[in-house]
Coordinates of C-alpha atoms in Angstrom, one line a residue:
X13 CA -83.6 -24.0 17.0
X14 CA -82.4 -21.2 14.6
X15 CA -85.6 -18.9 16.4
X16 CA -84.6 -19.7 19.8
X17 CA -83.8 -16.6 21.8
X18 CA -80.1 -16.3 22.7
X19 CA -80.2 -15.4 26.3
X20 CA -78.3 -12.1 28.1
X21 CA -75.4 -13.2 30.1
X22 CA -76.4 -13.8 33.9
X23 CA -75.2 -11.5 36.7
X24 CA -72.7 -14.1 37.5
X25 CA -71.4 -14.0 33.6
X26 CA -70.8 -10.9 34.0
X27 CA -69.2 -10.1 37.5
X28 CA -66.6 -13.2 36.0
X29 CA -66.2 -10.7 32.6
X30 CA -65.7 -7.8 34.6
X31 CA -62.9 -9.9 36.7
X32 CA -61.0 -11.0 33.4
X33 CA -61.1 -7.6 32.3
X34 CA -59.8 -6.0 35.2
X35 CA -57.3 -8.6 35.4
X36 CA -56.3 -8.0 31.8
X37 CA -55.9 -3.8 32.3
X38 CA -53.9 -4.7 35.4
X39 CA -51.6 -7.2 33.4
X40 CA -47.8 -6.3 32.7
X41 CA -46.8 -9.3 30.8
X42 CA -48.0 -9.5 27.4
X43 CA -48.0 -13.7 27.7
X44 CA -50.2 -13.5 30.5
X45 CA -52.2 -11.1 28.8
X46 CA -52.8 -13.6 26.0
X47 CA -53.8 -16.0 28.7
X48 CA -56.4 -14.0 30.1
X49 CA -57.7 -13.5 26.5
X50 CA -58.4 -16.9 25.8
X51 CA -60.1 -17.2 29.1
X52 CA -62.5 -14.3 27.6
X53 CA -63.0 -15.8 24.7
X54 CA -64.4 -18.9 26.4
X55 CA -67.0 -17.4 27.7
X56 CA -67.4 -16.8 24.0
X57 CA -66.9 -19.9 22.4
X58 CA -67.0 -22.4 25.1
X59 CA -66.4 -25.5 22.7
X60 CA -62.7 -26.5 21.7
X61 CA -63.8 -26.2 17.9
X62 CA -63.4 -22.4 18.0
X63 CA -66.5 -22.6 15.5
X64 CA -67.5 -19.4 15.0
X65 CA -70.9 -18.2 16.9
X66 CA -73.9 -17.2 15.6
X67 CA -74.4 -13.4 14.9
X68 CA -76.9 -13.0 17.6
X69 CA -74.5 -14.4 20.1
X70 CA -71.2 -12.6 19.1
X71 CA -73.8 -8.9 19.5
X72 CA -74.3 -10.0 22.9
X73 CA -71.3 -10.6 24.1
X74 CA -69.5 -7.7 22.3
X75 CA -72.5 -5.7 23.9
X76 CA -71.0 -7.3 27.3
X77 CA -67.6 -7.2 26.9
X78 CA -67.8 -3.5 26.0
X79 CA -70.2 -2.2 29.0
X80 CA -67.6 -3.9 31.4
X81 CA -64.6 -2.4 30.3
X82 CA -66.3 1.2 30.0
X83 CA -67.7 0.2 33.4
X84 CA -63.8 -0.2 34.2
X85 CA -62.2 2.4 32.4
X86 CA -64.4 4.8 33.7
X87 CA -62.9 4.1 37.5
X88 CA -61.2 6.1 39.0
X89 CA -58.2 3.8 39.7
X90 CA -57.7 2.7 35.9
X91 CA -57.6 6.5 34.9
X92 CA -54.3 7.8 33.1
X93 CA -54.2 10.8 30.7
X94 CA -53.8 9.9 27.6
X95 CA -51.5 11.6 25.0
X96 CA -52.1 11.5 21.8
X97 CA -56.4 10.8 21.2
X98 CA -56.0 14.1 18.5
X99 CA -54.6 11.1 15.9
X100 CA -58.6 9.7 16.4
X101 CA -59.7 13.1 14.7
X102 CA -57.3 12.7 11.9
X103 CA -58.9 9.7 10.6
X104 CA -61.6 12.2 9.6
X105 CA -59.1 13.9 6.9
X106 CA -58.1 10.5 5.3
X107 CA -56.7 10.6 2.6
X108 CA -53.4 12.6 3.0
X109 CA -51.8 14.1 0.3
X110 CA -50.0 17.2 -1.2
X111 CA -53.9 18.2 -2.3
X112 CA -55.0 17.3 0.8
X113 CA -52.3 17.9 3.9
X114 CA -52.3 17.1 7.6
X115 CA -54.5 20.3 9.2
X116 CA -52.7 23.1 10.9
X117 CA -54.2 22.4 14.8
X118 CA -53.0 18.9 14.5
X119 CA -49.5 18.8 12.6
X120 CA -47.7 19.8 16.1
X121 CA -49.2 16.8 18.1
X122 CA -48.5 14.6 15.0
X123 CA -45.0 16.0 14.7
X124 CA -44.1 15.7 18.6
X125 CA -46.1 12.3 18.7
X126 CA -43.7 11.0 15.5
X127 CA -40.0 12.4 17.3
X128 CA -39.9 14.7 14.7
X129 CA -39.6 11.7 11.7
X130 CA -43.1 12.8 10.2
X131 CA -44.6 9.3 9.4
X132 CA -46.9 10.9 6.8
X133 CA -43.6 11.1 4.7
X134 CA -43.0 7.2 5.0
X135 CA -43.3 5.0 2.1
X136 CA -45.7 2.8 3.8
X137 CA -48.3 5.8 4.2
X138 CA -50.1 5.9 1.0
X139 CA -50.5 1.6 0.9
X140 CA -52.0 1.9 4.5
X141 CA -54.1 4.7 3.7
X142 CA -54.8 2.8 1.0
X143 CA -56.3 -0.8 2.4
X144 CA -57.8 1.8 5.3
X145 CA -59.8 3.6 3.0
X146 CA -60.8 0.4 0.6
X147 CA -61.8 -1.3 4.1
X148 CA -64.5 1.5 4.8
X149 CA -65.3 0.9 1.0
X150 CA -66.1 -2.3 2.0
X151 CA -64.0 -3.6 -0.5
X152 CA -62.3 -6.4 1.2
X153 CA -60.4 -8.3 -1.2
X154 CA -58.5 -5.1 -2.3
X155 CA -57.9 -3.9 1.0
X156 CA -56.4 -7.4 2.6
X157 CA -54.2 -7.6 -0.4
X158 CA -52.5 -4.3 0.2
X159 CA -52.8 -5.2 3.8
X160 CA -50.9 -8.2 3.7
X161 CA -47.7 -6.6 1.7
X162 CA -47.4 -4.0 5.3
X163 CA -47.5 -6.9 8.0
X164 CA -43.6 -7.1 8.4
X165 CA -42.9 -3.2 8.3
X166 CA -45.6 -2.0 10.4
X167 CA -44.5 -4.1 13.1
X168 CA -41.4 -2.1 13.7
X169 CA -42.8 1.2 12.9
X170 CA -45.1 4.2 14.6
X171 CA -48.0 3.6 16.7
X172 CA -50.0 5.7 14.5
X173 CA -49.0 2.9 11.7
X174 CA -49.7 0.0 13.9
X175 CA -53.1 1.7 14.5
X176 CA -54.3 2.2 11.5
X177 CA -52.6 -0.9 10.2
X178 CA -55.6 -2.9 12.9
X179 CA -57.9 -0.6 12.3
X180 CA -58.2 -1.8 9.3
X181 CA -57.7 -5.6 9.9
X182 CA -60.4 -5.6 12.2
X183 CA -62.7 -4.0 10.0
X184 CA -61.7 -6.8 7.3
X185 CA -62.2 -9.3 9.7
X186 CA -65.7 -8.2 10.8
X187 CA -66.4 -8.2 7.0
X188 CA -65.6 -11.5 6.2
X189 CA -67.4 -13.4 9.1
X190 CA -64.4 -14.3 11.4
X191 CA -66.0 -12.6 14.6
X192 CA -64.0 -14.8 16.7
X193 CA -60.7 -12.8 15.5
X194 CA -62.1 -9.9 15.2
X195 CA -63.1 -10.2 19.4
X196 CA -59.1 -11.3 19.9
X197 CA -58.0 -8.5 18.3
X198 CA -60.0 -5.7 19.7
X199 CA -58.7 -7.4 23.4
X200 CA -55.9 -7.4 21.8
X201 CA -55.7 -3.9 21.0
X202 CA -57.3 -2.5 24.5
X203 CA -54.6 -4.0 26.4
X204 CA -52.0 -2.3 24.3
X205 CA -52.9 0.9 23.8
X206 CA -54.1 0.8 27.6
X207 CA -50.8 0.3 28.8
X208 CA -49.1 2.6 26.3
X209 CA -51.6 5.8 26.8
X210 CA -54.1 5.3 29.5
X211 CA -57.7 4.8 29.7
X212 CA -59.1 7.7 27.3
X213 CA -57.1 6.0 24.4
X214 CA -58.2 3.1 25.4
X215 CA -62.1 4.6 25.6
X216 CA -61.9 5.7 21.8
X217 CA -60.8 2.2 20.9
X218 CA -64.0 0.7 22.1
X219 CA -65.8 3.4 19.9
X220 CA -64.2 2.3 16.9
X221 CA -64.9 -1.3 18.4
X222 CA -68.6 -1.0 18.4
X223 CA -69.1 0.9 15.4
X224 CA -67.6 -2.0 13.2
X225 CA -70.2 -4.2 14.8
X226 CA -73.3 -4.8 12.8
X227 CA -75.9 -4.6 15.6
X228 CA -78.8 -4.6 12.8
X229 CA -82.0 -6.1 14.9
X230 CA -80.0 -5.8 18.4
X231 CA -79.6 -2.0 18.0
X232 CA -81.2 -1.9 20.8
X233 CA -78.0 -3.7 22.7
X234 CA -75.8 -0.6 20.9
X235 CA -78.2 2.2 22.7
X236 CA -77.1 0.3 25.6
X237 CA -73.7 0.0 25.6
X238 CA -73.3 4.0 24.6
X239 CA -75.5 4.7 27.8
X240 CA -72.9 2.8 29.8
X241 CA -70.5 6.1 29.7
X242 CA -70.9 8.6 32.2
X243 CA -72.0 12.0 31.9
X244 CA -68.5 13.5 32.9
X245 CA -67.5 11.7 29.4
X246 CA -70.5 13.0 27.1
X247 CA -70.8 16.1 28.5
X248 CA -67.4 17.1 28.6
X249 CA -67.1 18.3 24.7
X250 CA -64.3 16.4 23.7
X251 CA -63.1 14.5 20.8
X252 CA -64.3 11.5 22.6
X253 CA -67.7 12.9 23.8
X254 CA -68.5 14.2 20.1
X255 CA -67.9 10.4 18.9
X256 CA -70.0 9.0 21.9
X257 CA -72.9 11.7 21.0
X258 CA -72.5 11.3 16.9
X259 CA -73.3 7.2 18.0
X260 CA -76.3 8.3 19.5
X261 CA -77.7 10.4 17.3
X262 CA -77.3 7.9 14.6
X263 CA -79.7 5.3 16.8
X264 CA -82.7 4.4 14.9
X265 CA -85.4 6.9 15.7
X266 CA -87.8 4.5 17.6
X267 CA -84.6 4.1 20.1
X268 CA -84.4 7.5 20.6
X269 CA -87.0 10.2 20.7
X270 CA -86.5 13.6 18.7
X271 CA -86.2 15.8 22.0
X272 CA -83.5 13.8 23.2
X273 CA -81.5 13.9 20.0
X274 CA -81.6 17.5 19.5
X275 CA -80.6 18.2 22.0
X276 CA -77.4 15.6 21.4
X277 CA -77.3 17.7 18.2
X278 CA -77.2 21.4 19.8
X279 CA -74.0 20.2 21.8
X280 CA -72.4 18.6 18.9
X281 CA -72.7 22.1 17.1
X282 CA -71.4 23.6 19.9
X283 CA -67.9 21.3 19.3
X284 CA -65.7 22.6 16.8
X285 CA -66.3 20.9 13.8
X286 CA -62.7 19.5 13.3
X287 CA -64.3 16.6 15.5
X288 CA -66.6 15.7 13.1
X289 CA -66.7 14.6 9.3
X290 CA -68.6 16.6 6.3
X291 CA -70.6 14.1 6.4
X292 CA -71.6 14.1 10.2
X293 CA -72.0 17.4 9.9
X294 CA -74.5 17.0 6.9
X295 CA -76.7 14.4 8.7
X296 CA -76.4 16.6 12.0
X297 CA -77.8 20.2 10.5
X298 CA -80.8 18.4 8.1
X299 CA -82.2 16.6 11.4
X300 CA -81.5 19.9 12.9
X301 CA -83.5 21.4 9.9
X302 CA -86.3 19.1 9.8
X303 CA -86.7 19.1 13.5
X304 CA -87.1 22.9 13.7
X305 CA -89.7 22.9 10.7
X306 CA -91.9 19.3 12.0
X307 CA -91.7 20.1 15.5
X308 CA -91.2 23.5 17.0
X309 CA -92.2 24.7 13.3
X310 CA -89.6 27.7 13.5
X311 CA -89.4 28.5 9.8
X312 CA -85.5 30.4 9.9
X313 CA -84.0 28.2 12.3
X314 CA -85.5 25.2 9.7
X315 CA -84.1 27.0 6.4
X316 CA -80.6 28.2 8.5
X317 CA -80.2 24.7 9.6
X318 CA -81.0 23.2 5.6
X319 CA -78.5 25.5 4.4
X320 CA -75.5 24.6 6.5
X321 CA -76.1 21.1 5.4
X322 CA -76.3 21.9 1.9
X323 CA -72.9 23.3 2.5
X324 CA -71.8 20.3 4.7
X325 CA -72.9 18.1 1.6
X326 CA -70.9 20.3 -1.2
X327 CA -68.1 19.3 1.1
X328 CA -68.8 15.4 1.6
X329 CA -68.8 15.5 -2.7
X330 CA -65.5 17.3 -2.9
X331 CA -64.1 15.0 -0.4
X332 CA -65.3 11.7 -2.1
X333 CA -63.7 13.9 -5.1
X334 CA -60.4 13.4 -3.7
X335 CA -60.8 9.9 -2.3
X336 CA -61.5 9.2 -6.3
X337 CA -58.4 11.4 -7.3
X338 CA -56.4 9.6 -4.6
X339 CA -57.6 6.3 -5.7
X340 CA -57.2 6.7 -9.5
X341 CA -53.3 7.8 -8.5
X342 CA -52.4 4.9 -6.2
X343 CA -54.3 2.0 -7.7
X344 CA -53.3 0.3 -10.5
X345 CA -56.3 0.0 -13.6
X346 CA -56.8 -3.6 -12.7
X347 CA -57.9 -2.4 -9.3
X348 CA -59.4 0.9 -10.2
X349 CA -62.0 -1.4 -12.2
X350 CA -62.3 -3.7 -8.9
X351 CA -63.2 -0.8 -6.7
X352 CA -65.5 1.3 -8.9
X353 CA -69.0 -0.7 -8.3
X354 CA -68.0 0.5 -4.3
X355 CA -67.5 3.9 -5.0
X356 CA -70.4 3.8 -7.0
X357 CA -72.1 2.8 -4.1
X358 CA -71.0 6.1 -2.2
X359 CA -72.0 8.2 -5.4
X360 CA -75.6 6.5 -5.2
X361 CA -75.3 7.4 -1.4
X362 CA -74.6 10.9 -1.2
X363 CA -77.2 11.4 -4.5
X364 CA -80.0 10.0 -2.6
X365 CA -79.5 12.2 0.5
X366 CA -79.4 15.2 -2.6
X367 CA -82.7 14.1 -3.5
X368 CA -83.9 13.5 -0.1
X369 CA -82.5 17.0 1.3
X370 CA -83.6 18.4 -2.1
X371 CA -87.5 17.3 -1.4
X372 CA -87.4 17.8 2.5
X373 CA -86.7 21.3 1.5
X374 CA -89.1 22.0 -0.7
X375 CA -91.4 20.0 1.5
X376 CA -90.7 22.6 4.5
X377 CA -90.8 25.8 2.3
X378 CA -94.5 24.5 0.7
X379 CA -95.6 23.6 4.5
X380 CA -94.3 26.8 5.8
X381 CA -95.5 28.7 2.6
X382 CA -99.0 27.4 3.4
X383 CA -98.7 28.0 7.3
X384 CA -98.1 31.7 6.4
X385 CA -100.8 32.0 3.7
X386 CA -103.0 30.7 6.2
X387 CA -101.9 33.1 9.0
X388 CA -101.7 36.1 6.8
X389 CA -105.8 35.0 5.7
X390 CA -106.0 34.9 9.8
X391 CA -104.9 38.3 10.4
X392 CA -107.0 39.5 7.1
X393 CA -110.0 38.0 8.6
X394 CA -109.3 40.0 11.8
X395 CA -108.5 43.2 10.2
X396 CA -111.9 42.9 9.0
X397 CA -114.2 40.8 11.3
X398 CA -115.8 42.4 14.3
X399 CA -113.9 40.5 17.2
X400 CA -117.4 40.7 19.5
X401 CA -120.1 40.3 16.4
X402 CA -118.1 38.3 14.2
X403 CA -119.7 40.9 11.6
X404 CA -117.5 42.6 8.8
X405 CA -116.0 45.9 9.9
X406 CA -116.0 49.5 8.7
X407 CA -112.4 48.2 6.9
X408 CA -114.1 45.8 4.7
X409 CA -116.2 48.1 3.7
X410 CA -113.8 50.5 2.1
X411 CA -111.1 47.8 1.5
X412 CA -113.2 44.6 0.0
X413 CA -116.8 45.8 -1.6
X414 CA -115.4 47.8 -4.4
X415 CA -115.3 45.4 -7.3
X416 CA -118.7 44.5 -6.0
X417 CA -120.0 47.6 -6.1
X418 CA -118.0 47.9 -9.5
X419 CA -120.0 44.7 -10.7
X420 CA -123.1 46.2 -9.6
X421 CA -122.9 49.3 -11.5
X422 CA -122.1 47.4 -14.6
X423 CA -125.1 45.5 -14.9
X424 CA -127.3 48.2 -13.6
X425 CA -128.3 46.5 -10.1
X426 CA -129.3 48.8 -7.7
X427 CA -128.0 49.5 -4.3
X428 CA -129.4 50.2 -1.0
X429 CA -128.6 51.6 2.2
X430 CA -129.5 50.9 5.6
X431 CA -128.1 52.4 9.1
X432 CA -129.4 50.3 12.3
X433 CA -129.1 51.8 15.9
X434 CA -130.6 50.2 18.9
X435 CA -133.0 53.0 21.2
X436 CA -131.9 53.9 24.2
X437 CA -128.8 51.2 23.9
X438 CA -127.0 53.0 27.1
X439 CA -129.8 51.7 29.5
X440 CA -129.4 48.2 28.8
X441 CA -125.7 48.5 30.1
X442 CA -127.0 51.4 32.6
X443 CA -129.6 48.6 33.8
X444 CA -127.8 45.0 33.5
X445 CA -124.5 45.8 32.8
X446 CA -122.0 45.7 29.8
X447 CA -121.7 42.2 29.5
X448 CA -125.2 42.1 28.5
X449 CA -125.1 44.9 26.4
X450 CA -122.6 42.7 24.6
X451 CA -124.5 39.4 24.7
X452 CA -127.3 42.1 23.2
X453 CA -125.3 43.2 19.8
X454 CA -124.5 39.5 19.2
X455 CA -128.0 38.0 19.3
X456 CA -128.7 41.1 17.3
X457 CA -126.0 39.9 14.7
X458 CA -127.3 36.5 15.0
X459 CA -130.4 37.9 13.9
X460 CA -129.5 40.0 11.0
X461 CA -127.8 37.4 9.4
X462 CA -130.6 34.6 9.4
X463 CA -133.3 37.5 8.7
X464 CA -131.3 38.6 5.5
X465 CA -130.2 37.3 2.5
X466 CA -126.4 35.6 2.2
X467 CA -126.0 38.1 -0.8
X468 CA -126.8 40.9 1.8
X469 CA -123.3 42.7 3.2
X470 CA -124.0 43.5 7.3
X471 CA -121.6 45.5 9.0
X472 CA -121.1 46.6 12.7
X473 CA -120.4 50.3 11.6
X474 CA -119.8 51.2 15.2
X475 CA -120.9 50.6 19.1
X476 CA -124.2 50.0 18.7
X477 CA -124.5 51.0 15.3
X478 CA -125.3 48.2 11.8
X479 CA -125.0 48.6 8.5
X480 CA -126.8 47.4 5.4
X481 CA -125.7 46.8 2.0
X482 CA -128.7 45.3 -0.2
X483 CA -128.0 44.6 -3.7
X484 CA -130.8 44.1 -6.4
X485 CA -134.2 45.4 -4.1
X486 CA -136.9 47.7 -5.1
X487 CA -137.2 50.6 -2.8
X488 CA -140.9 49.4 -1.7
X489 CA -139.4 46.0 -1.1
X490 CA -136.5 47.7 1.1
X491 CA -138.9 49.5 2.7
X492 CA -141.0 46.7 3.5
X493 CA -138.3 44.5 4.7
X494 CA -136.5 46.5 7.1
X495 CA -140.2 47.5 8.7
X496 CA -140.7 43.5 9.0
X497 CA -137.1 43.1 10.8
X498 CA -137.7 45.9 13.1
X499 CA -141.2 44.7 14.2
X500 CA -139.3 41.5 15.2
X501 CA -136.6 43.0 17.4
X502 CA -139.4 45.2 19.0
X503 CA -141.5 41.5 19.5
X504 CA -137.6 39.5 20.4
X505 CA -137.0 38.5 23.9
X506 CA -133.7 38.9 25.2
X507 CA -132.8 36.5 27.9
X508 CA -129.6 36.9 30.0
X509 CA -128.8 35.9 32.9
X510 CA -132.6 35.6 34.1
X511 CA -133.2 38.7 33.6
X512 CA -136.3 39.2 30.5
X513 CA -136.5 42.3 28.7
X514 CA -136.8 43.8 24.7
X515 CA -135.6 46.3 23.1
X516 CA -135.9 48.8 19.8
X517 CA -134.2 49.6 16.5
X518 CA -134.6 52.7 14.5
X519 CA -133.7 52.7 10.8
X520 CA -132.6 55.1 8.4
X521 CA -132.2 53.7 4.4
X522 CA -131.3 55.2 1.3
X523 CA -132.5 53.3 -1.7
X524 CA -131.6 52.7 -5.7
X525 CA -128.1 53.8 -5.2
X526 CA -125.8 53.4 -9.0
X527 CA -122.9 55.4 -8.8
X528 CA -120.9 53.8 -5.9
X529 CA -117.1 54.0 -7.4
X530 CA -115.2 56.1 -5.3
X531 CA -115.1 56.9 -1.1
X532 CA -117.0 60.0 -2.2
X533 CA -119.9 58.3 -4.0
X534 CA -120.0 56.0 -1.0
X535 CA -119.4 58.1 2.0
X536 CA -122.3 60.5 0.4
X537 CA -124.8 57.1 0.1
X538 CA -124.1 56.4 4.3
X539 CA -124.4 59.7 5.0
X540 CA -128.1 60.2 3.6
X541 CA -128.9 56.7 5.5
X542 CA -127.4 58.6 8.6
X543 CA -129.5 61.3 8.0
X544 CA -132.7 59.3 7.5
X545 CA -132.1 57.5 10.9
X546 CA -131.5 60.9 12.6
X547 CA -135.2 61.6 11.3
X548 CA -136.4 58.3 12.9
X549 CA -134.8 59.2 16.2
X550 CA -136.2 62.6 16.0
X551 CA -139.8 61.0 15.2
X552 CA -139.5 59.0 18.5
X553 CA -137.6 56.2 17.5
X554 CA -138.8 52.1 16.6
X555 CA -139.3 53.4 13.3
X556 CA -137.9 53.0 9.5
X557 CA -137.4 56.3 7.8
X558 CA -136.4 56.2 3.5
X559 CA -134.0 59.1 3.4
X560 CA -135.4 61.9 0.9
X561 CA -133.8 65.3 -1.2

């Protein structure tokens, strides 16, 4: 039984929910309000026992009690302007103190909100900050204790205080189990502030409602219920669409996919960031940072977006800073010592996301370092590859062969020469065109590099022109060779596109080069090999002429 699958609520279930509810915003009697609650809660608990549900059962219904009234707030006929949402944003500051005071852009809607009696100033301010802040702590015993001494006084005080003052409660009640409660008073507390400032009030209330819920295996039922507000609320950039986007973005990533987040994430960076907490802001810039670097692999945007959350978490340490200050001042030592295994929690928290921002970084610079170093080889292999042969170039020659030629010279190994030219090249495009004139000087690449050795340097000097760099040959055995190759491109048929036909090399070499230190040295040696194969043209060409004083 404790594996059976709690079933959704049926259509009916939920055309009855939506009734209550509408009944309940349309109520002006608080009594019959109360009535109408209980009637909701049946559907919860539909014993007399008022035993409390399973946790399963309370995410569903939460899940439907929620969608409904968003379903109804969002009509037209329940929607009143609301007045005073900007206290939602000052939770965000908490705690207020001479260190840390009430922001400029909110004091006057505070101010006008209190009738000019500043309810920061009460005695009751710091002791509800107080249980607030422990509450989010998770630190439940402290917090209901401090809670408890308020009851009487907050009932004939501010809104503001009678806000925070369930805030609180509920998120006590939701840590000690008593979901049942916790379901009254959030009913409780829609039907109030409803009445008192209309539906957008009423809108951020369910916010703070489903954030207190642990949806843990039913996230699913969270995605859900966020999905459930229109577009004209999301989209709209304010204080209540940056809290309905900051729930999404926090969805587990196999609820939501990257692309859709970011872009929940570039219009929550467009919001000022008064809407949002340091931390918020941290989480929102290292997704943003390890997006751009593991998906569109933009290497600024990745290290911008890293550094504004460095910044972002400098700022969530000098604001758990205060909350420590703030604590140590207000606390007494007996419940300093109760509270620190909590706020070591949030040390060990923000630490981890140090060390995890810390080696995401450093991950992203190594993978970005090595994406460069492999581009930057790219383009160095292009500056000196041939694009047509895939043959070095005349720029490796003078750029890369030095400390070759450098080691050559040192242990005495001679060097030799050779300058290639194809006879009568201009006929072949003349004949079959130039694309076979191209497919022409890459067979004849093909077959310099499997006819010569890997040692062997083989260049495409220019149009139909090759170069030869032999190291450690005898000039008979240069000789020898090159008349071997060029017997096998005069024998070589060359196929393209049906069309059969050979052609002829002529070869000019110089042989037991030493000195080959300098652009001097070498321009000389090429020159002598040019020389030699203007002799073998002269001579009538499909020859190999050794270049002589």
């Amino acid at each position: 039984m404790a594996n059976q699958k709690v079933p959704l609520f049926s259509a009916q279930e939920e055309r009855e929910l939506r009734k209550q509810l509408s009944l309940l915003l349309c109520c002006s009697q608080a009594s019959q309000s109360q009535d109408i609650i209980n009637q909701l809660l049946h559907f919860y608990v539909p014993d007399k026992t008022k035993k409390e549900p399973s946790l399963t059962r309370f995410r569903y219904f939460s899940a439907a009690l929620i969608e409904q009234l968003i379903i109804l707030l969002q009509d037209e006929q329940f929607l009143k302007p609301s007045r005073w949402t900007d206290f939602f944003e000052l939770l965000n500051y908490f705690p207020l103190s001479l260190e840390n005071p009430i922001p400029h852009h909110l004091k006057e809607t505070i101010s006008s909100s209190a009738n000019d009696n500043p309810f920061y100033q009460s005695d009751n301010f710091i002791p509800l900050q107080l249980s607030y802040l422990l509450a989010q702590l998770e630190d439940s015993d402290t917090a209901y204790s401090l809670l408890k001494q308020l009851k009487e006084d907050i009932s004939i005080t501010t809104s503001f205080f009678h806000l925070i003052y369930n805030l609180t409660l509920a998120r006590l009640l939701i840590l000690k189990n008593k979901r049942l409660d916790f379901t009254e008073l959030w009913l409780k507390l829609i039907y109030k502030y409803y009445q008192e400032d209309g539906s957008e009030t009423a809108l951020h209330l369910i916010l703070q409602w489903q954030k207190m819920i642990p949806w843990g295996k039913n996230a699913s039922l969270k995605k859900k219920v966020l999905q459930t507000y229109s577009s004209d609320w999301k989209y709209n950039k304010t204080l209540l669409s940056a809290f309905i986007l900051n729930e999404l973005v926090t969805l587990e990533n196999h609820l939501i996919k990257p692309e859709e987040k970011i872009r929940y994430v570039h219009i929550l960076l467009s919001l000022p960031s008064s809407y949002m907490s340091f931390e918020q802001l941290q989480y929102l810039y290292f997704f943003a940072g390890n997006y751009y670097s593991g998906v569109e692999q933009n290497f600024p945007k990745s290290i911008r977006a890293y550094h504004h959350s460095t910044y972002y978490l400098h700022k969530s340490w000098l604001a758990l800073q205060n909350l420590s200050q703030f604590l140590r001042e207000n606390l007494s030592p007996e419940q300093m010592v109760q509270i620190m295994p909590y706020l070591e929690k949030k040390v060990i928290s923000l630490a981890n996301q140090i060390n995890l921002q810390n080696s995401t970084y450093v991950d992203t610079l190594h993978k970005n370092y090595l994406l460069i170093s492999d581009l930057y080889h790219q383009v160095e292999a292009l500056s000196i590859t041939d694009h047509l042969t895939g043959l070095k170039n005349r720029h490796y020659l003078h750029n890369n062969l030095y400390h070759t030629f450098q080691l050559a010279v040192r242990h005495k190994v001679p060097i030799s020469f050779a300058i290639l030219d194809i006879d009568h090249f201009k006929q072949v495009n003349d004949i079959y065109g130039h694309l076979a004139g191209d497919y022409v000087l890459q067979t004849l690449a093909e077959l310099l590099l499997s006819f010569f050795r890997k040692s062997d340097v083989i260049i495409r000097y220019g149009g139909e022109e090759f170069l030869l760099v032999l190291f450690d040959i005898k000039k008979e055995n240069m000789l020898k060779l090159m008349e071997e190759f060029r017997a096998k491109i005069e024998n070589y048929e060359f196929i393209y596109q049906e069309n059969k036909f050979h052609i002829t090399i002529s070869t000019g070499c110089v042989c037991n080069c030493f000195a080959c230190l300098n652009d001097t040295a070498l321009n000389s040696y090429i020159e002598k090999a040019d020389k030699a194969l203007y002799t073998a043209k002269e001579a009538g060409r499909n020859t190999v002429v050794c270049f002589t004083e």
